Amino acid sequence: QVQLVESGGGSVQAGGSLRLSCAASGYSLSRLCMGWFRQAPGKERERVAALYTDIGSTYIGDSVKGRFTISQDNAENTLYLQMNSLKPEDTGMYYCAARIWPLSGGYCNTLRPADYRFWGQGTQVTVSS
């Protein structure tokens, strides 16, 4: 069982910054593939960033590359998404998600959105013009 709780969302002007947090409990981040997703009303859920824990690398979606950074604090068992230079199109509900990995490499990077087993409740991000 993994529990995820997001926080840090809010309303900002375009060009501003926010840092989202995802506090995980029940399992160490070292055993979890982690991802950040967002969803705007009426649109498909989009993966914006991920931790490929098994191979020690990260994924950043093209739409946010150069502006968003994913990181973790293992001591706090918390995942972060630093969002800079925010644009109105970044508006949406942001979720963190996780799946336990089986201690083999080349696993986290193969996950489809539907493969993530655990989801947080989401935190709203609104970026105004």
Short mmCIF file of C-alpha atoms in Angstrom, two decimals:
data_model
loop_
_atom_site.label_atom_id
_atom_site.label_comp_id
_atom_site.label_asym_id
_atom_site.label_seq_id
_atom_site.Cartn_x
_atom_site.Cartn_y
_atom_site.Cartn_z
CA GLN A 1 0.00 0.00 0.00
CA VAL A 2 1.28 3.41 -1.04
CA GLN A 3 -0.32 6.69 -0.06
CA LEU A 4 0.49 9.90 -1.93
CA VAL A 5 -0.46 13.41 -0.86
CA GLU A 6 0.19 16.38 -3.14
CA SER A 7 0.49 19.97 -2.00
CA GLY A 8 1.85 23.29 -3.22
CA GLY A 9 -0.65 24.23 -5.89
CA GLY A 10 -2.19 27.66 -6.18
CA SER A 11 -2.88 30.61 -8.44
CA VAL A 12 -0.02 32.53 -10.02
CA GLN A 13 0.57 35.01 -12.80
CA ALA A 14 2.18 33.89 -16.03
CA GLY A 15 5.94 33.77 -15.59
CA GLY A 16 5.67 32.83 -11.94
CA SER A 17 6.83 29.71 -10.14
CA LEU A 18 5.41 27.00 -7.94
CA ARG A 19 6.88 23.95 -6.27
CA LEU A 20 4.62 20.96 -5.91
CA SER A 21 5.28 18.31 -3.28
CA CYS A 22 4.18 14.69 -3.15
CA ALA A 23 4.64 13.07 0.23
CA ALA A 24 4.73 9.29 -0.02
CA SER A 25 4.05 6.86 2.78
CA GLY A 26 3.92 3.09 3.00
CA TYR A 27 6.88 2.57 0.69
CA SER A 28 10.25 4.15 0.12
CA LEU A 29 10.72 6.25 -3.01
CA SER A 30 13.70 4.03 -3.73
CA ARG A 31 11.26 1.22 -4.56
CA LEU A 32 8.82 3.32 -6.58
CA CYS A 33 8.61 4.52 -10.13
CA MET A 34 7.22 8.03 -9.74
CA GLY A 35 5.47 10.39 -12.11
CA TRP A 36 3.79 13.77 -12.27
CA PHE A 37 0.65 14.15 -14.36
CA ARG A 38 -1.70 17.00 -15.09
CA GLN A 39 -5.19 17.26 -16.48
CA ALA A 40 -7.09 20.28 -17.71
CA PRO A 41 -10.90 20.20 -17.87
CA GLY A 42 -12.08 18.18 -20.85
CA LYS A 43 -8.57 17.08 -21.80
CA GLU A 44 -6.58 13.88 -21.52
CA ARG A 45 -4.30 13.32 -18.58
CA GLU A 46 -0.74 14.20 -19.55
CA ARG A 47 2.47 12.92 -18.03
CA VAL A 48 4.76 15.88 -17.52
CA ALA A 49 7.66 14.36 -15.59
CA ALA A 50 8.85 11.07 -14.13
CA LEU A 51 11.56 9.51 -12.03
CA TYR A 52 13.09 6.39 -13.54
CA THR A 53 14.21 5.17 -10.17
CA ASP A 54 15.57 1.87 -11.45
CA ILE A 55 18.06 3.48 -13.82
CA GLY A 56 18.61 6.74 -11.98
CA SER A 57 17.31 9.10 -14.62
CA THR A 58 14.41 11.47 -15.17
CA TYR A 59 11.86 12.23 -17.84
CA ILE A 60 10.59 15.71 -18.66
CA GLY A 61 7.82 16.18 -21.19
CA ASP A 62 8.49 18.30 -24.25
CA SER A 63 5.77 20.77 -23.31
CA VAL A 64 7.51 21.66 -20.04
CA LYS A 65 11.16 20.97 -20.85
CA GLY A 66 13.43 23.75 -19.70
CA ARG A 67 10.83 25.02 -17.25
CA PHE A 68 9.97 22.10 -14.96
CA THR A 69 12.32 20.00 -12.85
CA ILE A 70 11.54 16.79 -10.99
CA SER A 71 13.48 15.91 -7.86
CA GLN A 72 13.23 13.94 -4.66
CA ASP A 73 14.21 14.06 -1.03
CA ASN A 74 14.65 10.49 0.10
CA ALA A 75 15.07 11.46 3.75
CA GLU A 76 11.60 13.01 3.64
CA ASN A 77 10.26 10.43 1.17
CA THR A 78 8.93 13.31 -0.88
CA LEU A 79 8.81 13.96 -4.61
CA TYR A 80 8.91 17.52 -5.97
CA LEU A 81 8.01 19.28 -9.16
CA GLN A 82 9.60 22.71 -9.51
CA MET A 83 7.64 24.72 -12.06
CA ASN A 84 9.17 27.92 -13.41
CA SER A 85 8.14 30.33 -16.16
CA LEU A 86 4.56 29.15 -15.84
CA LYS A 87 2.19 29.65 -18.75
CA PRO A 88 -1.61 29.71 -18.85
CA GLU A 89 -1.56 26.36 -20.65
CA ASP A 90 0.05 24.84 -17.56
CA THR A 91 -3.24 25.29 -15.75
CA GLY A 92 -4.77 22.05 -14.51
CA MET A 93 -5.01 19.54 -11.74
CA TYR A 94 -1.62 18.03 -10.96
CA TYR A 95 -1.26 14.50 -9.65
CA CYS A 96 1.65 12.40 -8.53
CA ALA A 97 1.57 8.69 -9.19
CA ALA A 98 3.60 5.62 -8.32
CA ARG A 99 4.17 2.01 -9.11
CA ILE A 100 6.35 -0.41 -7.20
CA TRP A 101 9.21 -1.67 -9.35
CA PRO A 102 10.57 -5.23 -9.16
CA LEU A 103 14.25 -4.32 -8.68
CA SER A 104 15.10 -4.84 -12.32
CA GLY A 105 16.35 -2.18 -14.66
CA GLY A 106 14.48 -0.90 -17.67
CA TYR A 107 11.10 -0.98 -15.96
CA CYS A 108 10.07 2.52 -14.92
CA ASN A 109 10.66 3.96 -18.38
CA THR A 110 8.25 1.44 -19.94
CA LEU A 111 5.23 2.43 -17.85
CA ARG A 112 2.14 3.72 -19.55
CA PRO A 113 -0.08 6.15 -17.64
CA ALA A 114 -2.55 3.36 -16.87
CA ASP A 115 0.25 1.30 -15.33
CA TYR A 116 0.71 3.63 -12.39
CA ARG A 117 -1.08 1.97 -9.49
CA PHE A 118 -1.17 4.67 -6.84
CA TRP A 119 -2.40 8.22 -7.22
CA GLY A 120 -2.62 11.26 -5.03
CA GLN A 121 -5.73 13.39 -4.70
CA GLY A 122 -4.35 16.17 -6.87
CA THR A 123 -3.49 19.81 -6.35
CA GLN A 124 -4.85 22.61 -8.52
CA VAL A 125 -2.53 24.91 -10.45
CA THR A 126 -4.00 28.01 -12.09
CA VAL A 127 -1.88 30.34 -14.19
CA SER A 128 -3.41 33.64 -15.27
CA SER A 129 -2.35 35.83 -18.17
#
